[in-house]
């Protein structure tokens, strides 16, 4: 079946018509999930804000279940499908493999997402994102997740098929672009993730129907987290790919070294999935040797990879800026960056927040013994709001500012708000993550309706500082939600009422990518001292925080 | 050419690596090894390691063992503020059983500072979370598994056990107690 190709006059990108439509629908479905998840976030945050304590317990747990699933699965994976189609078909200038099957995948995901949400809002399925057995949800809660996962799996295979098509039809020369390589990493991890999800959710579904008598709780946690945590590693790979894309789009930045960046992605493929162990460090039944090897991604090789990306992306930006003449001192390249361009500011805030807040806290609490201080406290959501909200969601938001004119052919309305949005949303999320981690360090539990323990015979009294931190979580959480809601509103209004932009040329055959003639020599080398200084600041913070927590651990009751 | 295009040089894997980039990779690698060794080192030299001793059990069997300890070593009946749970003071070194159930930690133990006890943890229904405050020691508690943790309290005082694994509508009322003399 013939398709057509549109050359975007604003970016020069070439869109296969089928792929373009799929990208738009997936992105819109993702934003709808984000909207629902965001409304639920408001209920959650206003309940955990002790002075407000809005919802009754049953509604709070329902809202929390819906918030977790819509944000961590539906919003992110729908958007990632759009990223996969973009990174394959658009960046490789080729047609999308099997568009009909891709649509089948999309509708399976959509039906699954709706089914699970229906189950949650009917009540009786407030089992949290994790749905730990033996607490049981209604069968269609699990079935919806299974359908969603199968749909996403189909999307991954369409992506892989498209890579094959591009290679076979010779639409590009040499190797696939680094961003596509990152998307490929995400797709490989996604396949592992979804397979793990099927392995645990199918028996759990059968158990909820009564065909299986019992699901072992430790086995459930081991296998479920191979999905639950690895699905967040899809995000890491995807948003790192978007960071590279952002640097390329805004600055024309070239990776410092293709070899290093690609090797770092390879380390992700090899080791990132071991992170299931992060959730089992304070569990019985799995041994210390298993915990130590797995929690460290086999000697921290995946952390090493993230530290490499964290340096090479600002490094690439520094090189591009210095080449343009911003050469004064250590940081002129950064001062003169386009801070008013949301595609840049979102990527930069995402990268710094992911590294400093999400990365350091994640490694600390992923240390076998230190996890005893953190397990199931509100420190954990503090950490993953830094990784998933600041890291992933903010990066996706930044990319969307680029996609609205390019993919949806509309002008972004309210450009003044767009300039501020990454700061409003990103920086308030920085504070939320920090104060949640602070409260967690004092012991405050996650997934807990009332820190005053109303109705308990033996209530514990948290220190005043814990109440203060939870109050701040409430205040800055509301600000972040305003920033997120503003983004949704802006994007939706732009899609509906933004000025229509010129479609550009439409062709029946793709223009292949060609490489410029090989020069043989290397481009002039540009050093990146500013980035190195930033990296060392990061390292020193990391080391100090890591050992402070060992010091804290050593003061506790003896345990053996 | 940038990150969204194929690498300009076909043979990109032979390009030399930037000096600063290489230095950073070396530093990050060494730091990774330090963090890995730290966990192993703490197993040898540290005083806080989570025990690996775990047994399969059943709810009935675990409850019976807990009841036996309570029958033997109860020193007083709890007050109303202690939910009238038995307050149990077993001798140092003994096996003590803590039950997590909707929505109690049962019974209340009275321990001696500096003495070691073998604390057995298990749940009667859903999973629960043992969160000892204000120490902030957190352990996952599973049904049908008996997790044996050797604990040595190092400070006297009144400690609370908050449940920090979501276990239903009354989850927030699930708080227990340990006294250390």
XYZ file of C-alpha atoms in Angstrom:
741
model
C 0.000 0.000 0.000
C 1.396 3.346 -0.979
C 1.981 6.019 1.581
C 3.095 9.609 1.153
C 5.815 11.708 2.715
C 5.510 15.257 3.965
C 8.559 17.502 4.212
C 8.077 19.834 7.151
C 9.014 23.354 6.003
C 9.956 24.394 9.562
C 12.325 21.590 10.504
C 13.188 19.906 7.230
C 12.053 16.617 8.769
C 10.307 14.109 6.575
C 7.152 12.460 7.904
C 5.575 9.278 6.586
C 1.842 10.041 6.630
C 0.889 6.840 8.463
C 3.591 7.292 11.058
C 2.694 10.942 11.511
C -0.918 10.146 12.289
C 0.097 7.417 14.732
C 2.487 9.792 16.475
C -0.252 12.387 16.852
C -2.798 9.929 18.243
C -0.335 8.344 20.639
C 0.810 11.738 21.888
C -2.790 12.884 22.395
C -3.728 9.660 24.223
C -0.694 10.178 26.439
C -1.722 13.737 27.245
C -5.237 12.541 28.169
C -3.718 10.028 30.590
C -1.544 12.825 31.972
C -4.636 14.967 32.456
C -6.439 12.252 34.400
C -3.305 11.431 36.378
C -2.851 15.124 37.112
C -6.360 15.538 38.470
C -5.732 12.521 40.702
C -2.420 14.070 41.759
C -4.332 17.044 43.080
C -6.475 14.747 45.239
C -3.410 12.896 46.495
C -1.358 15.977 47.308
C -4.217 17.820 48.988
C -4.801 14.802 51.206
C -1.174 14.345 52.173
C -0.909 18.048 53.003
C -1.697 17.624 56.707
C -3.443 20.975 57.118
C -5.833 20.241 54.235
C -6.357 16.454 54.409
C -9.013 16.649 51.717
C -10.219 13.183 50.730
C -11.588 10.369 52.895
C -9.356 7.288 53.084
C -11.111 5.182 50.441
C -11.094 7.984 47.856
C -7.477 8.792 48.667
C -6.323 5.238 47.941
C -8.453 5.162 44.785
C -6.942 8.445 43.587
C -3.435 7.226 44.403
C -3.956 3.992 42.444
C -5.234 5.903 39.431
C -2.505 8.549 39.686
C 0.260 5.946 39.731
C -1.032 3.854 36.852
C -2.000 6.742 34.578
C 1.286 8.541 35.069
C 3.793 5.700 35.261
C 2.275 3.482 32.584
C -0.289 5.156 30.349
C 1.043 8.701 29.924
C 4.625 7.674 29.526
C 4.214 4.602 27.339
C 1.753 6.259 24.943
C 4.197 9.117 24.524
C 7.068 6.684 24.112
C 5.249 4.988 21.238
C 5.193 8.374 19.498
C 8.915 8.747 20.226
C 9.643 5.282 18.797
C 7.796 6.021 15.550
C 9.538 9.398 15.298
C 12.996 7.970 15.963
C 12.532 5.226 13.378
C 10.394 6.414 10.491
C 11.084 10.157 10.664
C 14.765 10.148 11.522
C 15.551 7.366 9.051
C 13.413 8.878 6.246
C 11.519 5.667 5.661
C 7.981 4.305 5.661
C 6.539 2.786 8.805
C 6.431 -1.001 8.763
C 2.903 -2.450 8.954
C 0.868 0.649 9.847
C -2.339 -1.403 10.251
C -0.761 -3.577 12.889
C 0.554 -0.431 14.573
C -3.030 0.847 14.750
C -4.174 -2.447 16.237
C -1.499 -1.967 18.895
C -2.677 1.559 19.581
C -6.296 0.506 20.041
C -5.337 -2.386 22.309
C -3.438 0.081 24.459
C -6.360 2.496 24.468
C -8.927 -0.181 25.360
C -6.635 -1.560 28.064
C -6.062 1.874 29.583
C -9.796 2.602 29.647
C -10.644 -0.821 31.082
C -8.181 -0.510 33.962
C -9.359 3.015 34.737
C -12.973 1.842 34.754
C -12.033 -0.907 37.213
C -10.309 1.620 39.460
C -13.169 4.119 39.430
C -15.715 1.411 40.161
C -13.908 1.100 43.512
C -12.821 -2.294 44.843
C -9.595 -2.111 42.834
C -7.672 0.365 44.975
C -4.641 -1.887 45.060
C -2.069 0.768 44.116
C 0.095 0.786 41.007
C 1.907 -2.283 42.362
C -1.231 -4.420 43.008
C 0.662 -6.608 45.478
C -0.940 -9.966 46.141
C -2.779 -11.164 48.155
C -4.758 -7.922 47.990
C -7.089 -8.519 45.073
C -8.457 -6.202 42.404
C -11.314 -6.961 40.014
C -10.312 -9.157 37.033
C -10.717 -6.362 34.465
C -8.137 -4.285 36.362
C -5.483 -6.890 35.436
C -6.972 -7.610 32.022
C -6.763 -3.932 31.056
C -3.087 -3.860 32.005
C -2.443 -7.028 29.983
C -4.149 -5.582 26.881
C -2.224 -2.333 27.267
C 1.022 -4.276 27.528
C 0.282 -6.388 24.448
C -0.493 -3.219 22.489
C 2.770 -1.628 23.590
C 4.639 -4.796 22.648
C 3.167 -4.570 19.144
C 4.387 -0.960 18.957
C 7.913 -2.097 19.859
C 7.909 -4.682 17.102
C 6.604 -2.177 14.546
C 9.541 0.025 15.573
C 11.995 -2.835 15.056
C 10.316 -3.680 11.740
C 10.731 -0.081 10.625
C 14.465 -0.261 11.315
C 14.588 -3.339 9.092
C 12.624 -1.548 6.361
C 14.985 1.432 6.449
C 18.013 -0.822 6.187
C 16.517 -2.939 3.390
C 15.304 0.050 1.369
C 18.576 1.902 1.953
C 16.987 5.133 3.134
C 20.096 6.081 5.114
C 23.833 5.548 4.906
C 26.160 4.383 7.618
C 24.847 3.794 11.142
C 21.502 4.799 12.623
C 21.507 8.195 14.401
C 22.389 8.268 18.102
C 18.828 9.260 19.040
C 17.463 6.253 17.147
C 20.056 4.116 18.905
C 18.730 5.423 22.239
C 15.170 4.678 21.152
C 16.287 1.169 20.166
C 17.677 0.765 23.680
C 14.318 1.849 25.063
C 12.487 -0.615 22.813
C 14.686 -3.549 23.833
C 14.174 -2.744 27.505
C 10.454 -2.331 26.831
C 10.216 -5.831 25.386
C 11.895 -7.282 28.487
C 9.616 -5.201 30.676
C 6.401 -6.168 28.965
C 7.342 -9.837 28.916
C 7.932 -9.686 32.683
C 4.584 -7.973 33.103
C 2.858 -10.742 31.182
C 4.616 -13.434 33.227
C 3.213 -12.034 36.456
C -0.055 -10.345 35.453
C -1.518 -13.269 33.509
C -1.365 -15.643 36.507
C -2.610 -12.840 38.749
C -5.538 -12.297 36.396
C -6.321 -16.029 36.515
C -6.033 -15.906 40.312
C -8.552 -13.052 40.438
C -10.928 -15.241 38.404
C -10.401 -18.108 40.832
C -8.474 -20.474 38.546
C -5.275 -20.262 40.582
C -5.405 -20.705 44.323
C -2.458 -18.661 45.499
C 0.281 -16.379 44.190
C 3.484 -16.379 46.203
C 4.140 -12.880 47.550
C 7.927 -12.884 47.136
C 7.737 -14.286 43.627
C 5.156 -11.635 42.789
C 7.434 -8.839 43.956
C 10.493 -10.205 42.134
C 8.713 -10.597 38.794
C 6.336 -7.644 39.074
C 9.243 -5.284 39.699
C 11.012 -6.632 36.630
C 8.152 -4.830 34.919
C 7.553 -2.033 37.436
C 11.130 -0.836 37.615
C 12.253 -1.720 34.098
C 9.319 0.237 32.698
C 10.924 3.260 34.308
C 14.198 2.320 32.632
C 12.413 2.599 29.277
C 11.803 6.168 30.343
C 15.436 6.728 31.219
C 16.571 5.528 27.800
C 13.829 7.480 26.054
C 14.429 10.739 27.868
C 18.205 10.475 27.506
C 17.568 10.046 23.769
C 15.371 13.158 23.928
C 18.129 15.081 25.737
C 20.467 14.245 22.854
C 17.711 15.217 20.409
C 17.101 18.490 22.255
C 20.791 19.377 22.149
C 20.835 18.533 18.450
C 17.665 20.481 17.593
C 18.417 23.606 19.621
C 22.191 23.859 19.177
C 22.967 21.565 16.267
C 25.158 19.849 18.847
C 27.089 16.805 17.723
C 27.765 14.047 20.263
C 31.222 14.436 21.833
C 31.940 10.863 20.880
C 29.575 8.484 19.121
C 31.561 5.597 20.535
C 31.192 6.674 24.153
C 27.504 7.574 23.961
C 26.574 4.379 22.156
C 28.597 2.253 24.571
C 26.741 3.929 27.414
C 23.408 2.960 25.848
C 24.753 -0.577 25.454
C 25.476 -0.651 29.187
C 21.816 0.227 29.742
C 20.703 -2.737 27.649
C 23.020 -5.084 29.492
C 22.447 -3.997 33.076
C 19.531 -1.650 33.610
C 16.928 -4.401 33.973
C 18.564 -5.800 37.092
C 16.918 -2.991 39.039
C 13.999 -5.178 40.118
C 16.215 -5.811 43.134
C 15.905 -2.201 44.308
C 12.474 -3.048 45.638
C 13.492 -6.228 47.427
C 16.434 -5.030 49.484
C 14.384 -5.028 52.682
C 12.550 -8.258 51.867
C 13.065 -11.737 53.243
C 13.660 -14.705 50.974
C 16.234 -13.267 48.559
C 19.880 -13.511 49.604
C 22.414 -10.750 50.100
C 24.618 -11.898 47.215
C 21.688 -11.624 44.815
C 20.770 -8.253 46.249
C 24.280 -6.804 46.026
C 24.923 -7.898 42.434
C 21.501 -6.912 41.130
C 20.886 -3.711 43.008
C 24.185 -2.330 41.788
C 23.335 -3.193 38.161
C 26.349 -5.490 38.374
C 28.935 -3.104 39.862
C 27.032 0.061 38.982
C 27.612 -0.221 35.246
C 24.252 1.375 34.478
C 25.006 4.224 36.901
C 28.306 4.633 35.078
C 26.331 4.901 31.831
C 24.067 7.609 33.252
C 27.072 9.527 34.560
C 28.522 9.357 31.049
C 25.343 10.699 29.418
C 25.092 13.334 32.136
C 28.490 14.622 31.076
C 28.429 14.131 27.309
C 25.155 15.979 26.698
C 26.129 19.259 28.375
C 29.582 18.647 26.886
C 28.117 18.496 23.384
C 26.182 21.698 24.069
C 29.335 23.388 25.385
C 31.259 22.360 22.263
C 28.524 23.668 19.976
C 28.294 26.965 21.873
C 32.049 27.480 22.027
C 32.290 26.812 18.312
C 29.817 29.679 17.894
C 32.208 31.951 19.789
C 30.804 31.852 23.325
C 34.261 31.194 24.631
C 34.739 33.510 27.587
C 35.615 31.894 30.885
C 34.177 28.618 32.075
C 30.495 29.289 31.686
C 29.752 31.876 28.980
C 28.431 29.034 26.795
C 25.861 28.255 29.479
C 24.961 31.864 30.352
C 24.340 32.632 26.695
C 22.216 29.527 26.154
C 18.631 30.174 24.980
C 17.048 30.098 28.430
C 13.792 31.441 27.004
C 13.412 28.514 24.599
C 11.374 25.848 26.430
C 12.851 23.068 24.296
C 16.232 23.941 25.843
C 15.263 24.961 29.384
C 13.110 21.852 29.826
C 15.936 19.580 28.710
C 18.474 21.334 30.916
C 16.273 21.335 34.027
C 15.403 17.721 33.315
C 19.031 16.682 33.043
C 20.224 18.522 36.153
C 17.241 17.455 38.279
C 17.462 13.860 37.124
C 21.146 13.695 37.984
C 21.358 15.629 41.216
C 18.011 14.734 42.791
C 16.926 11.520 41.128
C 20.295 9.925 40.433
C 22.032 10.500 43.746
C 18.982 9.573 45.819
C 18.365 6.504 43.687
C 21.850 5.129 44.123
C 21.811 5.898 47.835
C 18.562 4.086 48.512
C 19.480 1.327 46.106
C 22.429 0.427 48.335
C 21.563 -2.836 50.059
C 21.983 -1.768 53.685
C 21.034 1.901 53.251
C 17.681 0.791 51.882
C 16.679 -0.112 55.452
C 16.498 3.643 56.106
C 14.297 4.345 53.127
C 12.158 1.353 52.201
C 8.486 2.349 51.767
C 8.994 5.807 53.207
C 7.886 8.841 51.256
C 11.540 9.228 50.300
C 10.826 6.676 47.554
C 8.186 8.758 45.730
C 10.449 11.767 46.365
C 13.158 9.970 44.410
C 10.980 8.862 41.542
C 9.266 12.193 41.132
C 12.771 13.474 40.479
C 13.469 10.769 37.911
C 10.096 10.320 36.241
C 8.548 13.771 36.573
C 11.630 15.970 36.333
C 13.587 13.538 34.164
C 10.988 12.056 31.840
C 7.856 14.192 31.906
C 9.693 17.499 31.737
C 11.806 16.244 28.809
C 8.644 15.125 27.011
C 7.057 18.511 27.659
C 10.078 20.282 26.192
C 9.986 18.057 23.115
C 6.287 18.812 22.663
C 7.000 22.528 22.257
C 9.084 21.493 19.281
C 6.480 19.002 18.002
C 3.401 21.247 18.038
C 4.489 23.252 14.981
C 6.394 20.402 13.338
C 4.077 17.431 13.837
C 0.708 19.080 14.497
C 1.318 22.029 12.146
C -0.015 24.584 14.608
C 1.570 27.654 16.115
C 2.048 27.459 19.887
C -0.377 29.849 21.590
C 0.742 31.961 24.576
C 4.505 31.870 23.814
C 5.114 33.974 26.944
C 3.759 31.193 29.147
C 5.776 28.617 27.205
C 8.959 30.459 28.221
C 8.076 30.170 31.903
C 6.409 26.771 31.974
C 9.526 24.571 32.346
C 10.664 26.699 35.302
C 7.253 26.782 36.960
C 6.714 23.049 36.628
C 10.336 21.919 36.861
C 11.549 24.010 39.781
C 8.451 23.421 41.914
C 8.952 19.712 41.250
C 12.569 20.059 42.427
C 11.206 21.343 45.735
C 8.528 18.634 45.945
C 11.126 15.905 45.405
C 13.450 17.421 48.001
C 10.878 17.877 50.760
C 9.415 14.432 50.171
C 12.898 12.993 50.568
C 13.316 15.090 53.697
C 10.102 13.762 55.202
C 11.111 10.235 54.208
C 14.451 10.621 55.960
C 12.425 11.331 59.088
C 10.506 8.107 58.446
C 7.137 9.325 57.096
C 5.434 6.483 55.194
C 4.407 6.532 51.560
C 0.870 5.446 50.570
C -0.493 6.504 53.928
C -3.734 8.376 54.399
C -3.103 10.054 57.741
C 0.239 10.819 59.340
C -1.654 11.716 62.544
C -2.905 8.086 62.730
C -6.488 9.125 63.549
C -8.351 6.257 65.186
C -5.244 4.272 66.056
C -4.909 2.979 69.593
C -1.166 3.664 69.767
C -0.544 6.645 67.499
C 3.036 7.688 66.879
C 3.837 11.369 66.818
C 6.050 12.487 63.943
C 8.486 15.319 64.642
C 7.306 18.827 63.711
C 9.831 18.946 60.864
C 8.021 16.036 59.195
C 4.755 17.995 59.257
C 6.565 21.018 57.856
C 8.006 18.982 54.991
C 4.635 17.441 54.177
C 3.065 20.902 54.225
C 5.695 22.102 51.764
C 5.049 19.023 49.641
C 1.430 20.148 49.482
C 2.169 23.758 48.594
C 4.787 23.094 45.946
C 2.862 20.087 44.674
C -0.069 22.356 43.928
C 2.232 24.814 42.145
C 3.671 21.965 40.072
C 0.167 20.803 39.182
C -0.666 24.346 38.054
C 2.473 24.284 35.875
C 1.471 20.896 34.438
C -2.164 21.883 33.901
C -0.992 25.066 32.180
C 1.087 22.960 29.813
C -1.836 20.653 28.980
C -4.131 23.608 28.441
C -1.593 25.365 26.269
C -0.946 22.299 24.119
C -4.628 21.420 23.744
C -5.642 25.006 22.902
C -2.763 25.300 20.438
C -3.860 22.083 18.717
C -7.448 23.309 18.510
C -7.084 27.032 17.915
C -3.428 27.721 17.115
C -2.736 29.283 13.737
C -2.634 26.557 11.073
C 0.800 26.286 9.544
C 1.791 25.380 6.049
C 1.878 21.589 5.420
C 4.914 21.698 3.210
C 5.644 19.575 0.193
C 4.099 16.103 -0.030
C 5.874 13.445 -2.068
C 5.131 9.889 -2.998
C 8.708 8.697 -2.524
C 11.023 9.398 0.394
C 14.235 11.378 -0.011
C 17.024 9.153 1.316
C 19.543 10.460 3.810
C 23.018 10.849 2.417
C 26.264 11.466 4.185
C 28.467 14.389 3.244
C 31.678 13.320 1.515
C 34.221 11.919 3.938
C 36.889 14.466 4.758
C 39.221 11.997 6.381
C 40.286 14.476 9.057
C 38.520 15.348 12.297
C 36.699 18.546 13.051
C 38.662 21.001 15.161
C 38.706 19.758 18.729
C 36.909 21.875 21.332
C 37.621 21.305 25.029
C 34.782 21.364 27.584
C 36.187 22.613 30.890
C 32.853 24.084 32.049
C 31.091 20.754 31.790
C 33.920 19.062 33.652
C 33.552 21.529 36.536
C 29.797 20.840 36.681
C 30.476 17.107 36.615
C 32.922 17.398 39.514
C 30.407 19.405 41.566
C 27.990 16.552 40.954
C 30.533 13.961 42.023
C 31.390 15.755 45.256
C 27.689 16.111 46.187
C 27.198 12.446 45.395
C 30.098 11.258 47.552
C 29.176 13.448 50.530
C 25.521 12.470 50.508
C 26.357 8.796 50.094
C 28.625 8.670 53.129
C 26.382 10.851 55.307
C 23.793 8.115 54.980
C 26.252 5.386 55.974
C 27.009 7.473 59.047
C 23.291 7.646 59.838
C 22.901 3.893 59.329
C 25.772 3.125 61.685
C 23.939 4.866 64.545
C 20.940 2.514 64.412
C 20.113 -0.634 66.375
C 22.455 -3.477 65.654
C 21.049 -5.885 63.085
C 22.425 -9.122 61.796
C 25.741 16.254 11.567
C 24.120 15.885 14.937
C 22.578 13.267 17.168
C 19.443 13.056 15.032
C 21.366 12.179 11.875
C 23.588 9.204 11.100
C 27.174 9.799 12.271
C 29.042 11.860 9.700
C 32.000 9.533 9.789
C 31.114 6.010 8.866
C 33.903 4.570 10.965
C 32.846 6.418 14.108
C 34.186 3.754 16.471
C 37.754 4.688 15.599
C 37.419 8.347 16.564
C 39.647 9.266 19.489
C 37.903 10.002 22.809
C 38.146 13.509 24.218
C 40.630 13.732 27.113
C 38.233 15.281 29.626
C 35.510 12.845 28.630
C 37.846 9.925 29.203
C 38.943 11.328 32.578
C 35.317 11.587 33.664
C 34.610 8.001 32.607
C 37.612 6.811 34.609
C 36.497 8.758 37.696
C 32.927 7.499 37.384
C 34.183 3.932 37.004
C 36.317 4.134 40.137
C 33.400 5.632 42.080
C 31.160 2.794 40.880
C 33.648 0.251 42.209
C 33.910 2.081 45.542
C 30.144 1.949 45.991
C 30.071 -1.737 45.089
C 32.826 -2.617 47.533
C 31.119 -0.552 50.247
C 28.141 -2.935 50.379
C 30.387 -5.977 50.605
C 32.578 -4.276 53.196
C 29.566 -3.497 55.385
C 28.643 -7.185 55.456
C 32.068 -7.859 56.957
C 32.551 -4.827 59.193
C 29.194 -3.088 59.556
C 26.707 -3.506 62.383
C 23.488 -3.167 60.380
C 22.815 -5.878 57.843
C 19.452 -7.398 57.055
C 19.432 -11.089 57.878
C 18.912 -13.649 55.117
C 17.386 -16.200 57.484
C 13.902 -16.940 56.166
C 11.600 -19.936 56.517
C 8.370 -20.929 54.855
C 5.632 -20.982 57.451
C 1.865 -20.879 57.685
C -0.319 -18.330 59.396
C -1.494 -20.908 61.954
C 2.009 -22.123 62.752
C 3.411 -18.624 63.181
C 0.467 -17.493 65.302
C 0.902 -20.542 67.569
C 4.598 -19.765 68.110
C 3.812 -16.143 68.922
C 1.112 -17.235 71.353
C 3.562 -19.568 73.120
C 6.044 -16.739 73.726
C 3.250 -14.478 74.938
C 1.936 -17.175 77.311
C 5.375 -17.735 78.767
C 6.763 -14.223 79.203
C 3.860 -11.789 79.586
C 4.674 -9.407 82.442
C 1.518 -7.343 82.466
C -1.682 -6.710 80.574
C -1.534 -3.585 78.480
C -3.465 -0.468 79.373
C -6.220 0.966 77.225
C -3.575 3.166 75.556
C -1.791 -0.066 74.645
C -4.950 -1.586 73.145
C -4.846 -3.972 76.134
C -2.307 -6.082 74.245
C -0.060 -8.267 76.398
C 3.273 -6.657 77.263
C 5.877 -9.388 76.892
C 9.416 -9.324 78.303
C 11.332 -12.352 77.039
C 14.893 -13.005 78.247
C 17.827 -11.766 76.174
C 18.769 -14.036 73.311
C 15.326 -15.548 72.903
C 13.178 -15.916 69.815
C 10.393 -13.330 69.744
C 7.499 -13.353 67.280
C 5.809 -10.240 65.957
C 2.543 -10.630 64.096
C 1.429 -8.122 61.470
C -2.311 -8.311 60.809
C -5.176 -6.001 59.824
C -4.501 -3.574 61.547
C -2.249 -4.362 64.503
C 1.281 -5.292 65.369
C 0.893 -7.903 68.106
C 2.069 -8.193 70.906
C 4.031 -5.410 72.639
C 7.590 -6.389 73.550
C 9.735 -5.017 76.326
C 13.427 -5.465 75.505
C 16.690 -4.677 77.232
C 19.171 -2.224 75.811
C 22.357 -3.817 74.504
C 20.855 -7.334 74.455
C 20.245 -9.298 71.273
C 16.925 -10.902 70.316
C 15.871 -13.005 67.371
C 12.886 -11.133 66.020
C 10.603 -13.220 63.792
C 8.386 -11.253 61.412
C 5.376 -12.532 59.496
C 1.985 -11.318 58.293
C -1.401 -12.955 58.790
C -3.195 -11.570 55.737
C -1.780 -8.982 53.317
C 1.811 -7.784 53.214
C 2.729 -5.246 55.874
C 5.655 -2.902 56.405
C 7.630 -2.943 59.655
C 8.757 0.669 60.123
C 10.427 1.238 63.483
C 10.225 4.885 64.571
C 11.995 7.114 65.410
C 14.874 4.787 64.427
C 13.609 4.556 60.844
C 14.391 0.889 60.224
C 12.086 -0.461 57.510
C 11.480 -4.122 56.627
C 8.934 -5.736 54.322
C 6.765 -8.358 56.048
C 5.245 -11.180 53.963
C 2.514 -13.673 54.811
C 3.645 -17.322 54.892
C 7.306 -16.386 55.385
C 9.077 -16.247 58.731
C 11.880 -13.681 58.547
C 14.358 -13.906 61.427
C 16.188 -10.664 62.157
C 18.690 -10.393 65.019
C 18.217 -7.021 66.639
C 20.242 -5.283 69.337
C 18.559 -2.096 70.615
C 21.222 0.488 71.437
C 19.082 3.122 73.149
C 16.312 2.893 75.688
C 12.957 4.488 75.027
C 9.514 3.919 73.552
C 9.493 2.896 69.918
C 6.571 2.750 67.538
C 6.092 0.297 64.683
C 4.272 2.072 61.886
C 2.888 -0.049 59.046
C 4.288 1.343 55.821
C 3.007 -1.163 53.295
C -0.496 -0.264 52.137
C -2.879 -2.856 53.623
C -6.367 -1.482 53.107
C -8.661 1.111 54.475
C -7.436 0.952 58.091
C -3.748 0.988 57.122
C -3.146 4.328 58.846
C -4.320 2.955 62.202
C -1.808 0.104 62.208
C 0.771 1.138 64.782
C 2.506 -1.099 67.322
C 5.007 -0.584 70.085
C 8.308 -1.808 71.502
C 9.754 -0.669 74.830
C 13.497 -0.715 75.428
C 14.707 -0.517 79.030
